[in-house]
XYZ file of C-alpha atoms in Angstrom:
131
model
C 114.741 -13.255 -116.413
C 113.247 -16.260 -113.816
C 110.168 -15.688 -112.669
C 108.405 -17.277 -109.903
C 105.118 -17.839 -109.640
C 102.606 -19.147 -107.222
C 99.368 -20.412 -107.895
C 96.973 -21.421 -105.220
C 93.927 -23.183 -105.799
C 91.167 -22.546 -104.215
C 88.466 -25.136 -103.602
C 84.637 -23.744 -104.194
C 83.575 -22.239 -100.985
C 87.127 -20.252 -100.536
C 87.671 -16.722 -100.453
C 91.114 -15.712 -102.045
C 93.815 -14.595 -98.393
C 96.642 -11.922 -99.617
C 99.361 -12.018 -98.445
C 101.771 -15.282 -98.392
C 105.207 -15.300 -96.327
C 106.378 -17.075 -98.915
C 106.617 -14.948 -101.305
C 107.518 -12.488 -98.977
C 110.882 -14.408 -98.208
C 110.876 -15.894 -102.165
C 111.135 -11.697 -102.812
C 113.675 -10.783 -99.936
C 116.931 -14.106 -101.175
C 115.971 -13.569 -104.796
C 115.643 -10.216 -105.414
C 116.235 -9.928 -109.095
C 113.684 -12.711 -109.110
C 109.713 -11.759 -111.012
C 107.799 -12.751 -108.498
C 103.532 -13.083 -108.795
C 101.138 -14.872 -107.373
C 97.716 -15.576 -108.402
C 94.723 -17.835 -107.598
C 91.279 -19.911 -109.063
C 89.470 -16.858 -108.647
C 91.810 -14.458 -110.081
C 91.001 -11.646 -112.984
C 92.497 -11.482 -116.739
C 94.068 -9.188 -116.204
C 96.207 -10.818 -114.125
C 96.451 -13.782 -115.486
C 97.608 -11.741 -118.598
C 100.287 -10.688 -116.649
C 101.124 -14.402 -116.043
C 101.439 -15.188 -119.088
C 103.345 -12.759 -120.359
C 106.240 -13.623 -117.932
C 105.630 -17.215 -118.512
C 106.170 -16.893 -122.322
C 109.256 -14.557 -121.677
C 110.947 -16.014 -118.844
C 114.058 -18.298 -119.420
C 113.562 -19.969 -116.190
C 110.546 -20.244 -114.384
C 109.039 -21.993 -111.232
C 105.545 -22.420 -110.114
C 104.801 -23.382 -107.031
C 101.318 -24.410 -106.530
C 99.631 -24.930 -103.267
C 96.036 -26.828 -103.535
C 94.036 -26.392 -100.363
C 92.099 -29.841 -101.226
C 93.007 -32.647 -103.244
C 90.709 -31.678 -106.489
C 90.646 -28.351 -105.725
C 88.778 -26.509 -109.205
C 91.247 -25.072 -111.699
C 88.592 -21.832 -112.531
C 89.757 -19.583 -113.513
C 93.778 -20.461 -114.800
C 93.189 -23.384 -116.991
C 94.460 -21.814 -120.226
C 97.702 -20.972 -117.565
C 98.072 -24.311 -116.701
C 97.859 -25.251 -119.878
C 100.245 -22.227 -121.067
C 102.701 -23.504 -118.556
C 102.043 -27.560 -119.472
C 103.420 -26.132 -122.638
C 106.416 -23.876 -121.958
C 109.803 -25.285 -123.223
C 111.593 -23.216 -121.161
C 113.538 -24.884 -118.351
C 111.106 -24.811 -115.732
C 110.082 -26.372 -112.150
C 106.760 -27.103 -110.997
C 106.815 -27.943 -106.743
C 103.934 -28.964 -105.274
C 102.502 -27.790 -101.891
C 99.839 -29.750 -100.784
C 98.679 -32.699 -103.458
C 96.256 -32.134 -105.985
C 95.988 -35.478 -108.094
C 94.804 -34.346 -111.732
C 97.577 -31.670 -111.796
C 100.809 -33.866 -110.436
C 99.199 -36.727 -113.114
C 99.041 -34.168 -115.950
C 102.572 -33.400 -115.096
C 103.506 -36.574 -114.524
C 102.949 -37.922 -117.741
C 105.658 -35.093 -119.934
C 108.688 -36.493 -118.326
C 110.691 -33.279 -119.683
C 108.588 -31.670 -116.336
C 110.536 -31.113 -112.843
C 108.267 -31.540 -110.327
C 108.826 -32.243 -106.742
C 106.365 -32.379 -103.574
C 107.100 -29.946 -100.627
C 105.714 -29.522 -97.568
C 107.191 -26.305 -95.679
C 107.908 -22.559 -97.252
C 112.135 -24.743 -95.952
C 111.618 -26.923 -98.864
C 110.253 -24.651 -101.294
C 113.192 -22.047 -100.667
C 115.842 -25.353 -100.710
C 114.161 -26.148 -104.258
C 114.229 -22.701 -105.913
C 117.806 -22.594 -104.706
C 118.745 -25.711 -106.210
C 117.315 -24.993 -109.493
C 119.070 -22.299 -109.450
C 122.779 -23.180 -109.650
């Protein structure tokens, strides 16, 4: 299974915004890919599904969208730990800057990470990763 996990890191005063055009595009262009989105306020059931998806996938693409460079991890910190320790082939895409998380990823040279700005750049990186 190939998985696409979209993580939205929210600042403390933000609320969850449902519906992400990027996820619609991923589902449309890669119909066989398992797609899930979580945010830093997600509940335990959603996080359980995300952990299970990360563990079962042979390839994982994670897109992390941070609203601020220092947005907190909230409830998803255990999921991030699993992501950083995941032995499967994975690509981590940063939409916007998150200094602390980028440092964690850079400290692990076996992880592939890219910074992207637009939805089209995300889709291009996904295509390249799957080739």
